[in-house]
Coordinates of C-alpha atoms and ligand atoms in Angstrom, one line a residue:
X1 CA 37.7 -36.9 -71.6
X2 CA 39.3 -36.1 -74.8
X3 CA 40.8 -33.1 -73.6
X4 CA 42.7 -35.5 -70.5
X5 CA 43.6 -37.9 -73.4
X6 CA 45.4 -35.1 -75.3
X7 CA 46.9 -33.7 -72.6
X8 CA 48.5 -36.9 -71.0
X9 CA 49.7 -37.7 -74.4
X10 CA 50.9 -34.6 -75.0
X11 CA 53.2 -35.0 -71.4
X12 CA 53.9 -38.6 -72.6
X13 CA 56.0 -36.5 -75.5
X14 CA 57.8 -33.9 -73.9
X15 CA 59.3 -35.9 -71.3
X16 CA 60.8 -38.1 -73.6
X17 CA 63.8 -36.5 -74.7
X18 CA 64.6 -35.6 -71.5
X19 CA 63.9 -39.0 -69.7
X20 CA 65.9 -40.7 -72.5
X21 CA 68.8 -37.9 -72.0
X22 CA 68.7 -39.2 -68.2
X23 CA 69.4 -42.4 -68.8
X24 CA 72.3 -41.4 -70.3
X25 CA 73.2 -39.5 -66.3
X26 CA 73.0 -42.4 -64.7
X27 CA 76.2 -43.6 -62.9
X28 CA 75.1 -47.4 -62.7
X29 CA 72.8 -49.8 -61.4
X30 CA 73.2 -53.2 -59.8
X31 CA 71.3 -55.9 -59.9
X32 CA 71.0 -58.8 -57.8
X33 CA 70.2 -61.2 -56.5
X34 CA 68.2 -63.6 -59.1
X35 CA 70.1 -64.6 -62.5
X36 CA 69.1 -67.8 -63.5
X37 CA 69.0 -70.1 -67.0
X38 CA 65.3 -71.1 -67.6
X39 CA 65.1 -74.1 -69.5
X40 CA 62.4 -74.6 -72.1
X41 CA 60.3 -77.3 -72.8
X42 CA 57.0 -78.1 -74.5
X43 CA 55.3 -80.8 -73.6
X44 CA 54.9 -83.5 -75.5
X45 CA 52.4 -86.0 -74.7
X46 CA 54.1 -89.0 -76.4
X47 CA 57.1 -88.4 -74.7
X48 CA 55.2 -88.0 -71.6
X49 CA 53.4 -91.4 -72.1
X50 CA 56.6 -93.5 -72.8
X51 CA 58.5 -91.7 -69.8
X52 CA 55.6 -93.4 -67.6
X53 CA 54.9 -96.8 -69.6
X54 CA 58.9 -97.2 -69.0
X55 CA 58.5 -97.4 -65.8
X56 CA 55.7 -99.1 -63.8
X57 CA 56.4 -98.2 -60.5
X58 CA 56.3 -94.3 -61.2
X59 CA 53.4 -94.7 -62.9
X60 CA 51.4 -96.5 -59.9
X61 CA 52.9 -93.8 -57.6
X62 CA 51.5 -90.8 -60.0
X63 CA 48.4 -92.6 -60.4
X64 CA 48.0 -93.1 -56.5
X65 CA 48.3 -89.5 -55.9
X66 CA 47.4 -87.4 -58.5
X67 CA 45.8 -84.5 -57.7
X68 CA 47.4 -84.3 -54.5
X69 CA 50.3 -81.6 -55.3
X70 CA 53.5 -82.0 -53.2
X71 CA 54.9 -78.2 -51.5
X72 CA 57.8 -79.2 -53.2
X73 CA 59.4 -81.9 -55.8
X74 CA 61.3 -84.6 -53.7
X75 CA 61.3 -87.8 -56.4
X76 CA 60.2 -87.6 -60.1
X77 CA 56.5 -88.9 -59.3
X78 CA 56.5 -85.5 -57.4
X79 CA 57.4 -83.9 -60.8
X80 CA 54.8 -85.5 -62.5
X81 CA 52.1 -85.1 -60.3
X82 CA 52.6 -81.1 -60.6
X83 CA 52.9 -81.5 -64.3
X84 CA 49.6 -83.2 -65.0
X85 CA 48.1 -81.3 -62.2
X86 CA 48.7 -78.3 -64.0
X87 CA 47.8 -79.6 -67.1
X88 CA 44.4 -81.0 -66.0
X89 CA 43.4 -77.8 -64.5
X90 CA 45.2 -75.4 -66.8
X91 CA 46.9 -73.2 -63.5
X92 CA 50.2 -71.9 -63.6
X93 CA 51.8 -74.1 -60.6
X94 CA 55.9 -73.3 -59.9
X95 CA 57.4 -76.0 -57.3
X96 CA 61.2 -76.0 -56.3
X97 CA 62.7 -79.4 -57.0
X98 CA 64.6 -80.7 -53.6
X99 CA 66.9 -83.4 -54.5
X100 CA 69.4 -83.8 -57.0
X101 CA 68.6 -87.2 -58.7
X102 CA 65.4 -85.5 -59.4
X103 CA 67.0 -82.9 -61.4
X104 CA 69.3 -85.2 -62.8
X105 CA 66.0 -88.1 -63.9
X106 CA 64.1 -84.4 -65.4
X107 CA 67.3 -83.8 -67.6
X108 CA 68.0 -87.3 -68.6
X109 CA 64.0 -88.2 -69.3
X110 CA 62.8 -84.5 -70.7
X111 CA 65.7 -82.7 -71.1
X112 CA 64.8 -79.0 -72.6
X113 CA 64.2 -77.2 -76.2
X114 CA 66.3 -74.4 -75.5
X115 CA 67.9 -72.1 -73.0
X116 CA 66.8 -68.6 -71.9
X117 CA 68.1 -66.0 -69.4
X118 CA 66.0 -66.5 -66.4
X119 CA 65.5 -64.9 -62.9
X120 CA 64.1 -61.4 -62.1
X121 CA 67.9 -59.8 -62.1
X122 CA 68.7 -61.5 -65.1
X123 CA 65.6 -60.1 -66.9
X124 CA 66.4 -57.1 -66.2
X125 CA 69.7 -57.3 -67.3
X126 CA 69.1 -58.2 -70.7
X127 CA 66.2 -55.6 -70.8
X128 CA 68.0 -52.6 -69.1
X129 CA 71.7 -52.9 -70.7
X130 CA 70.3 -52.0 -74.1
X131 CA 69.2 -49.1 -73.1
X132 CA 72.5 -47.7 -72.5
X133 CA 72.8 -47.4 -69.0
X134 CA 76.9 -46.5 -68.2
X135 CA 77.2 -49.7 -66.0
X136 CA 74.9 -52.5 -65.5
X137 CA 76.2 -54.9 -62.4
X138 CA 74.5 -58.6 -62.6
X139 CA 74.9 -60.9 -60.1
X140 CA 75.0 -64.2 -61.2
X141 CA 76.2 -67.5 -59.5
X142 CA 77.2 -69.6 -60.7
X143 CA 77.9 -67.8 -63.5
X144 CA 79.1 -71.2 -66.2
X145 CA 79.8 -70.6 -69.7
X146 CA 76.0 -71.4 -70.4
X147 CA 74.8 -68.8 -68.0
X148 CA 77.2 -65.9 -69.5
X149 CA 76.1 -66.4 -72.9
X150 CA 72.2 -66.4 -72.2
X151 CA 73.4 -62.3 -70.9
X152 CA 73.1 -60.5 -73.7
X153 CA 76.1 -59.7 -75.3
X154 CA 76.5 -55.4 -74.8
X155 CA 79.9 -53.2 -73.5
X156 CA 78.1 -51.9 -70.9
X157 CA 77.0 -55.3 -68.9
X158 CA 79.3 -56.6 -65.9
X159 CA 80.0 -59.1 -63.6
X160 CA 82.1 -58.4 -60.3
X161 CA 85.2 -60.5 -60.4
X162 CA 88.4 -60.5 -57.7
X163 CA 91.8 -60.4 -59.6
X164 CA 94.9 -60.3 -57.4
X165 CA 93.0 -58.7 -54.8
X166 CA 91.2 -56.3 -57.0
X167 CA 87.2 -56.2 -57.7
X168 CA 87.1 -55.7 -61.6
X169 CA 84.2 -55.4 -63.8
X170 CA 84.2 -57.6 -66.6
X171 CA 81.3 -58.6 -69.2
X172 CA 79.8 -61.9 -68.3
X173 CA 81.1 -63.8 -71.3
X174 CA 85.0 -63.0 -70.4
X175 CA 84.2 -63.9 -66.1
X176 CA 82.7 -67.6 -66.3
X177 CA 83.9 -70.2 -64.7
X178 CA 83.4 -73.7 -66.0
X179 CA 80.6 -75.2 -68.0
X180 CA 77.8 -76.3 -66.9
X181 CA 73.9 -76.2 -66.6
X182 CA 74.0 -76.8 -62.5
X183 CA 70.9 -74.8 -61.8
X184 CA 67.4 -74.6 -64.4
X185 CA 64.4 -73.3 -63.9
X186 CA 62.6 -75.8 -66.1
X187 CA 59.6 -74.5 -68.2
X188 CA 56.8 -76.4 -69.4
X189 CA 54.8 -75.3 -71.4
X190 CA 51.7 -77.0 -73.1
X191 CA 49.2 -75.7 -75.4
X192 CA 45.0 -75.4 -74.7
X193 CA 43.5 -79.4 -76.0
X194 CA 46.7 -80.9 -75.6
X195 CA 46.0 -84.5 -75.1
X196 CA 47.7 -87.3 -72.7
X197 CA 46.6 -90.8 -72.6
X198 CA 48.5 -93.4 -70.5
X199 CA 47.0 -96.7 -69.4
X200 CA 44.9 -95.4 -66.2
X201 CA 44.8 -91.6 -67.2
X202 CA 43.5 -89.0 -70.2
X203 CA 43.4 -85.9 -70.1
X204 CA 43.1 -82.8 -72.3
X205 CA 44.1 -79.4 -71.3
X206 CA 41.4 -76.7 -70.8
X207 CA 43.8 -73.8 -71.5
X208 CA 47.1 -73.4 -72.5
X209 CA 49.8 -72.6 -69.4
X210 CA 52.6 -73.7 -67.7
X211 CA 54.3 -75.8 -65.0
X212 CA 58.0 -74.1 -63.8
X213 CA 59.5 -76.8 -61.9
X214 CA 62.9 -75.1 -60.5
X215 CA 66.2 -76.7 -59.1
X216 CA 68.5 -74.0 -58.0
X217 CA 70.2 -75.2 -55.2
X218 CA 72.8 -72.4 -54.3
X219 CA 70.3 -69.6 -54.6
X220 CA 67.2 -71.4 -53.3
X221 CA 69.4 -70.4 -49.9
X222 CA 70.1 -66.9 -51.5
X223 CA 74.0 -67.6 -50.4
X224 CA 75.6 -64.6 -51.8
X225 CA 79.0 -65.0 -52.8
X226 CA 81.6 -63.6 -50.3
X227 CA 83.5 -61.8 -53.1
X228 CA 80.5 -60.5 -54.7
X229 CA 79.3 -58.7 -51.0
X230 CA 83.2 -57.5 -50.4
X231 CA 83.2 -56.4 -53.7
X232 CA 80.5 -54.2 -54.0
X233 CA 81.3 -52.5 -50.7
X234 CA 84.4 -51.8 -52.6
X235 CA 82.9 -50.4 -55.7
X236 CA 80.3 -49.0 -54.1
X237 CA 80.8 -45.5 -55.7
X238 CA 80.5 -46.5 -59.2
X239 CA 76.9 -47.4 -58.6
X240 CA 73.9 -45.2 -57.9
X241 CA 70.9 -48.1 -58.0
X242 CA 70.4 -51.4 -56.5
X243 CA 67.3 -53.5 -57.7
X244 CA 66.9 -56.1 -55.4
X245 CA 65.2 -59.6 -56.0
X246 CA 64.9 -63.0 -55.9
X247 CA 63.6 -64.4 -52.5
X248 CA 60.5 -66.1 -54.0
X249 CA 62.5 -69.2 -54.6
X250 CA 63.4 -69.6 -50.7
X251 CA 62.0 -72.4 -48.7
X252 CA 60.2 -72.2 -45.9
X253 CA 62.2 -75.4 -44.3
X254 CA 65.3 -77.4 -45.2
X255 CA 66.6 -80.7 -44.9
X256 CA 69.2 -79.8 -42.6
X257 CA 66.6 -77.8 -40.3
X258 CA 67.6 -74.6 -41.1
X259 CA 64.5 -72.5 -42.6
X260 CA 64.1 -69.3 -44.9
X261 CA 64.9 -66.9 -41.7
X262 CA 68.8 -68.1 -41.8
X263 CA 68.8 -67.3 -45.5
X264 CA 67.4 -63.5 -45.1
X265 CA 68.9 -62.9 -42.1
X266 CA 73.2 -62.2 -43.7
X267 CA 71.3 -60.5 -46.8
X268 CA 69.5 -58.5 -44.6
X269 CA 72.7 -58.1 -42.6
X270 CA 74.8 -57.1 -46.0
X271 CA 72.0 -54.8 -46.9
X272 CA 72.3 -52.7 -43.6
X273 CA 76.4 -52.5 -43.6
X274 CA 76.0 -51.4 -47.6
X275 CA 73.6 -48.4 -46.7
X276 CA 75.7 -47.7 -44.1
X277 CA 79.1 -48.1 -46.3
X278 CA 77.3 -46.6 -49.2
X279 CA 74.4 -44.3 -48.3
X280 CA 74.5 -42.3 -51.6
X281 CA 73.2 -45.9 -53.5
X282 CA 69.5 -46.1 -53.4
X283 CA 67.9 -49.9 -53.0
X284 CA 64.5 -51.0 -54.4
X285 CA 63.1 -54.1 -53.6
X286 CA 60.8 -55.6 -56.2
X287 CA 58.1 -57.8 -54.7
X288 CA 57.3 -61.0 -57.0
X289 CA 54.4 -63.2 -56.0
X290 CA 55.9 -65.4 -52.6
X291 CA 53.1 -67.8 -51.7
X292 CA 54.4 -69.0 -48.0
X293 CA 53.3 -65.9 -45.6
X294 CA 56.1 -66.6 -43.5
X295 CA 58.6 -65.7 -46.3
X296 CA 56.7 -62.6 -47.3
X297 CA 56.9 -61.8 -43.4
X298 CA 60.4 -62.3 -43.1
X299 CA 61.3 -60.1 -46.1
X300 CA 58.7 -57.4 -44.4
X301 CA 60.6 -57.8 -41.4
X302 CA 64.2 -58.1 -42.4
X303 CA 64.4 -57.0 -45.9
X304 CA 62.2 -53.9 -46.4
X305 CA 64.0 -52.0 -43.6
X306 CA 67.0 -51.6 -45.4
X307 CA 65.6 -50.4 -48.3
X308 CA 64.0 -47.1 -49.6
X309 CA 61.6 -48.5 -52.2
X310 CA 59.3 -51.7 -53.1
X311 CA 57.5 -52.4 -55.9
X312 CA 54.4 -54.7 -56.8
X313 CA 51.3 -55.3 -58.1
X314 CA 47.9 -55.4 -57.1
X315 CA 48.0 -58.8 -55.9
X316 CA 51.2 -58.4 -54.3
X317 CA 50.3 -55.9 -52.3
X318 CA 47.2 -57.8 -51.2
X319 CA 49.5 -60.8 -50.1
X320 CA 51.2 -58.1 -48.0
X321 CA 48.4 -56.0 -46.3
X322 CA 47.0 -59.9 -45.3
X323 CA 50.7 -60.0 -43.8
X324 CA 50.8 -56.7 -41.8
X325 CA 47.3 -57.5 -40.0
X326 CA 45.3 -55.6 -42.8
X327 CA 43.3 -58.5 -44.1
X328 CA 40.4 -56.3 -44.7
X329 CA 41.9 -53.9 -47.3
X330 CA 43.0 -56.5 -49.4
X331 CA 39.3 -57.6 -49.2
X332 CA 38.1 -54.1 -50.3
X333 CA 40.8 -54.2 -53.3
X334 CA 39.5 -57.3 -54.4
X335 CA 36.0 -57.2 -53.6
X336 CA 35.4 -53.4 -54.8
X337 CA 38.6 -53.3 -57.0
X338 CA 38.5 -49.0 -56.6
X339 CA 41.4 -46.6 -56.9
X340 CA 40.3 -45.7 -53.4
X341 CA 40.8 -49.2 -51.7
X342 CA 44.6 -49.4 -53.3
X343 CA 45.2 -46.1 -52.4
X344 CA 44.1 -47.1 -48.5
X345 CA 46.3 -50.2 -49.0
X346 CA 49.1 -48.3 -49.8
X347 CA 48.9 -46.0 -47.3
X348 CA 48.3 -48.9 -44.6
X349 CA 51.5 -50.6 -46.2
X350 CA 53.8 -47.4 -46.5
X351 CA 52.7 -46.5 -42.8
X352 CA 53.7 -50.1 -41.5
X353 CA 57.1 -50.3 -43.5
X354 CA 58.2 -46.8 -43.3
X355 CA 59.2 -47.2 -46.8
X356 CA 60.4 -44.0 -48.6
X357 CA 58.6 -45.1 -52.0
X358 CA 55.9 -47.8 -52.8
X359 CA 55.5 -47.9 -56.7
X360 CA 52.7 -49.9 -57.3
X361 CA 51.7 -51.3 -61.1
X362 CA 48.1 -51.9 -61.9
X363 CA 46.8 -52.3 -65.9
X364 CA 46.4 -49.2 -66.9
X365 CA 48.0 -47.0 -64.2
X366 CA 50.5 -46.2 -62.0
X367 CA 50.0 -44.6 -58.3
X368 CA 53.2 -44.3 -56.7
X369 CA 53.3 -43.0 -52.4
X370 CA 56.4 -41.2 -51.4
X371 CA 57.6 -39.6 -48.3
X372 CA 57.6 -36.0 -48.8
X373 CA 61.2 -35.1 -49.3
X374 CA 62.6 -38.3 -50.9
X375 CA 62.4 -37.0 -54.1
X376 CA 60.8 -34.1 -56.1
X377 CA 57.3 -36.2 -57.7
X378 CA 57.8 -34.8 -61.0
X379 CA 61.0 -36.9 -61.2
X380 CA 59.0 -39.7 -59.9
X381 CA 56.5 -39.1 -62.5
X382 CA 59.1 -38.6 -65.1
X383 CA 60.2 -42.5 -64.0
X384 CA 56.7 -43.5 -64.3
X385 CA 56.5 -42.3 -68.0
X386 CA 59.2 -43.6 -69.1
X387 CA 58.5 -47.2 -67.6
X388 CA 55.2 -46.9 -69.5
X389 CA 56.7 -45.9 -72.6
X390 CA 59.0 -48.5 -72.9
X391 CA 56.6 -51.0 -71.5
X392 CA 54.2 -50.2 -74.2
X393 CA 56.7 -50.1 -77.0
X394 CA 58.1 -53.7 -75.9
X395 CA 54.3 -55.2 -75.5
X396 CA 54.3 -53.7 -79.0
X397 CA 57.4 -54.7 -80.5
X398 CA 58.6 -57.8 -78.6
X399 CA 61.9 -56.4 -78.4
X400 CA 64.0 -53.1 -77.2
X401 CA 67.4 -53.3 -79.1
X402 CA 68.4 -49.2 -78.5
X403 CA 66.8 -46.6 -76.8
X404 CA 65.7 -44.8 -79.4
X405 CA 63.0 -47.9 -79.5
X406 CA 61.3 -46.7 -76.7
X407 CA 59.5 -43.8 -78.7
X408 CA 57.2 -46.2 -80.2
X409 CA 55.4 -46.4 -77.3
X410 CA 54.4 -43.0 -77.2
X411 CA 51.4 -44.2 -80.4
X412 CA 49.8 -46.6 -78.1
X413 CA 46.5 -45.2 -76.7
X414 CA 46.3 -44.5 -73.0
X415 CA 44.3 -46.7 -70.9
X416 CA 40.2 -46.1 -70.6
X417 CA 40.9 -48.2 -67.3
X418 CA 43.4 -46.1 -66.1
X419 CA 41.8 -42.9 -67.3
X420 CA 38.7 -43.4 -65.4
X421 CA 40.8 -44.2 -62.6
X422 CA 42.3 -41.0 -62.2
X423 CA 39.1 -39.3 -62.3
X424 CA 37.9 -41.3 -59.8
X425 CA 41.2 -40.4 -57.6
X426 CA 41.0 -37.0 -58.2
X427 CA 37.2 -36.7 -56.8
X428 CA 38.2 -39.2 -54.2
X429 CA 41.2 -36.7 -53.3
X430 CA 39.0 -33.8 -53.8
X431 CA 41.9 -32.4 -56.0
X432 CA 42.0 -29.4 -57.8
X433 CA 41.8 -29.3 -61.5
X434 CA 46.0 -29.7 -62.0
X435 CA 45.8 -33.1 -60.6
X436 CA 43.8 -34.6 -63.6
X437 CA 46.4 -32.9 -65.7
X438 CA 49.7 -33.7 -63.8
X439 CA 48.6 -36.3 -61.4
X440 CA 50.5 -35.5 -59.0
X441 CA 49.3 -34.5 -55.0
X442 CA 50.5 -34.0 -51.7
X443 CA 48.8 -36.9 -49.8
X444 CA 49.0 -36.6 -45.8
X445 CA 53.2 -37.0 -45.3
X446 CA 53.2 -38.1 -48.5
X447 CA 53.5 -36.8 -52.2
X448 CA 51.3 -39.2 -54.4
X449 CA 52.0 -39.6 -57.8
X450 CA 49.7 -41.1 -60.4
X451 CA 50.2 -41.8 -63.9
X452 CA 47.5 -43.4 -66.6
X453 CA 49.4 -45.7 -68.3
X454 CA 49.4 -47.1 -72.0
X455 CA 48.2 -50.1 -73.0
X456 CA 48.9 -52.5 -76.1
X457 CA 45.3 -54.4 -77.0
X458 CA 47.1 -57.6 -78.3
X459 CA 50.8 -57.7 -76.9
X460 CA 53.4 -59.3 -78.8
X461 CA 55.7 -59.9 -75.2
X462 CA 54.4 -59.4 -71.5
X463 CA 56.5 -62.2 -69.8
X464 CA 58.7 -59.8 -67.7
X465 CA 57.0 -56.5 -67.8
X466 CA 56.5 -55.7 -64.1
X467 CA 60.2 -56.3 -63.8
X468 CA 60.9 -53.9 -66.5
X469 CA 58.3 -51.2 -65.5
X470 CA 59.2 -51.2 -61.6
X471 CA 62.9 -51.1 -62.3
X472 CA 63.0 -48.3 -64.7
X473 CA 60.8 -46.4 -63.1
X474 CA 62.8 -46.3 -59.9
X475 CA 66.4 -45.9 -61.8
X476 CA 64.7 -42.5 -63.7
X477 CA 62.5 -41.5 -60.6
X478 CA 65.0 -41.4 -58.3
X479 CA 67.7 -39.6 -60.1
X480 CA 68.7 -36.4 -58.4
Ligands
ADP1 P1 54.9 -60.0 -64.6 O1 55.1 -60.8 -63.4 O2 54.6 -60.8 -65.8 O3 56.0 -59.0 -64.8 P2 53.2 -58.1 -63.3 O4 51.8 -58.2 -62.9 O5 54.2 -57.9 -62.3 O6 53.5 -59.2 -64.3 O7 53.3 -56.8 -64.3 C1 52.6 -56.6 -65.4 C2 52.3 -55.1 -65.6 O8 52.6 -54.9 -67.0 C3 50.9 -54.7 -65.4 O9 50.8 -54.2 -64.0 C4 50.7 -53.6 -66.4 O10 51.1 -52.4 -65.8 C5 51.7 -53.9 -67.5 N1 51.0 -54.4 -68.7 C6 50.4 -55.6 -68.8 N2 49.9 -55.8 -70.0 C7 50.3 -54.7 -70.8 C8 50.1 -54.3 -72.1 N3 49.4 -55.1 -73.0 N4 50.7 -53.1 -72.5 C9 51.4 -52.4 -71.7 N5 51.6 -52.7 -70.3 C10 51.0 -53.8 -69.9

């Protein structure tokens, strides 16, 4: 074992010069299609007690249905309700808000601490510009003064913008338009033993969580701005990457009677005529946790085609073998929770998607399936180590303000979990010696790469870190 430990540590350091060189080859990356401003707020039950002894009515209509969580917020009870239903059982719960004077009661009554970037594209952003990428393209809309000065403020981070019928690039803070806080991802957050009391109700929490209640009405419907679509087709060449996210905030249904299909369905469209306008720019989808099936199929169906690579986590990629009729290898993953029942699932899921890459993060490794001929695996694996790296050194340090931060990820210890995991592939594989070593293996019509990642005992940061891992690894695997 401690031979494996030195030499994956050993390959963990010699990459690194070269991996950080290659960030520096990278033409640019786009991202889109999920900026948002997350709003803040922690709760406080005082405040929480006087917003409901204000008003009687709203507090007979929480009382009457507490514990009975609306699919989505349509009146400020419905806010409620989700907020001391997460409370009481200390679960993450994330509802969309639906109607306007909701959004406007929630910012009158609760308002928020402070602002933060938000959204998985907007994550990235801030996390991928300091690195030093050549050009980072964000999609963001609207993009108010609020929104562009949550972006981190670095030369090499863009908006698209049409002047006198030209697309320009221009950082974030010089493109706004207007002020404003139309759209926020509201946050609260409470503490474990926090206690309410409210004639009728008391409760203390179990565990400390939170309870993201979202209005967000443009890109709840994912409506792309018409200059932003023209105007990457236009620019197309100055870009090699396009991380694609955001369609966990559709709805299944809409007032009108529209549903989630007539939101995918022009993306989808947009994505086919850019691969076809642009084939050189290579799109990765990255899967965040969609709890409607019939969104997750939709994307399957109309999103994943266009693309060459997805990634997820375990759990993701259990929602989506349930999807593609493969409800028993998510069991297996769950029930046995082996290197051998993700590696099936993978397979099952690459098979049915025809993906050329599925990169799928697990704590403590990597295992990433490509189609032979996509790309050479030890650039794939070179991704892979770099996403590690840096997601080590940011669980360690909270913060990644140059590259050169990255190396501090090299002198966290590799994972036990993920070490005993690539054992078990490589007997499972029946692989020669070299795979323990380089971990990587030709896989039916696939290469399989596998990586033991490194893991931080007590992180400082992890809100964020699939995001940062999946989208690194595909900008520095993929990279010719
Ligand atoms: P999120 O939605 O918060 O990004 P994900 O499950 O998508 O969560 O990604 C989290 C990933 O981060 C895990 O799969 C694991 O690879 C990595 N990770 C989690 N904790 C640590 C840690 N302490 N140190 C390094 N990497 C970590």
């Amino acid at each position: 074992m401690l031979e494996l430990v030195d030499s994956w540590n050993g390959l963990y350091e010699r990459s690194l010069p070269e991996n950080l060189a290659k960030i520096d080859q990278v033409p640019g990356v786009v991202l889109g299609f999920h900026a948002t401003i997350d709003g803040l707020k922690a709760v406080r039950p005082d405040e929480l007690a006087r917003i409901l002894a204000e008003d009687d009515a709203l507090r007979q209509e929480v009382l009457e249905s507490l514990g009975q969580v609306p699919l989505e917020i349509n009146s400020p009870a419905d806010l409620v309700i989700g907020l001391l239903d997460s409370m009481q059982k200390g679960k993450a719960l994330q509802l969309m808000i639906r109607s306007e004077e909701t959004f406007n009661w929630t910012m009158d009554k609760f308002g928020y601490d402070r602002l933060r970037i938000g959204g998985t594209s907007g994550n990235m952003a801030n996390y991928l510009a300091p690195l030093g990428f050549a050009k980072i393209l964000v999609y963001a809309n609207p993009l108010t003064k609020e929104q562009a000065e949550l972006f981190i403020d670095k030369p090499n981070l863009f908006v698209l913008v049409e002047e006198d019928g030209k697309f320009v690039l221009k950082p974030p803070r010089k493109a706004y338009e207007g002020e404003g806080v139309y759209a926020v991802h509201w946050i609260f957050e409470y503490p474990t033993d926090l206690k309410v009391k409210i004639p009728g109700l008391e409760l203390t929490t179990p565990r400390a969580n939170r309870y993201i209640a979202a209005w967000n009405p443009i890109n709840n419907r994912l409506q792309v701005r018409e200059d932003f679509k023209r105007g990457l087709l236009d620019r197309a060449a100055d870009f090699s990457h396009f991380v694609i996210s955001g369609f966990h905030i559709l709805s299944e249904n809409y007032p009108d009677g529209s549903t989630y299909r007539e939101c995918l369905l022009p993306v989808a469209d947009y994505l086919g005529q850019l691969k076809e306008a642009a084939p050189h720019l290579k799109q990765h989808y990255e899967f965040a946790s969609i709890a409607s099936p019939k969104i997750r199929q939709g994307i399957v169906d109309l999103i994943l085609p266009h693309v060459d690579s997805l990634g997820l986590n375990e759990v993701e990629l259990c929602a989506l073998l349930r999807n593609i009729g493969r409800a028993s290898l998510a069991e297996d993953i769950e029930a046995q929770d082996t290197i051998q029942a993700v590696l099936a699932g993978l397979v099952a899921l690459m098979e049915h998607t025809k993906l050329n890459r599925i990169h799928l993060h697990d704590l403590g490794y990597y295992l990433c399936l490509q189609q032979k001929g996509f790309v050479p695996p030890k650039q794939t694996r070179a991704g892979l180590l770099l996403a590690a790296t840096l997601a080590a050194a940011r669980s360690l340090t909270g913060r990644i303000d140059d590259k050169a931060d990255i190396k501090e990820g090299l002198g966290v210890d590799l994972s036990p979990r993920g070490l005993s995991r690539l054992q078990a592939l490589a007997a499972h594989l029946e692989a020669d010696q070299g795979f323990l070593t380089e971990g990587i293996a030709s896989y039916g019509p696939y290469d399989l790469v596998f990586i033991p990642t490194k893991i931080v005992p007590k992180p400082v940061l992890t809100v964020g870190l699939g995001d940062i891992i999946s989208s690194s690894a595909f900008i520095i695997g993929t990279m010719e």
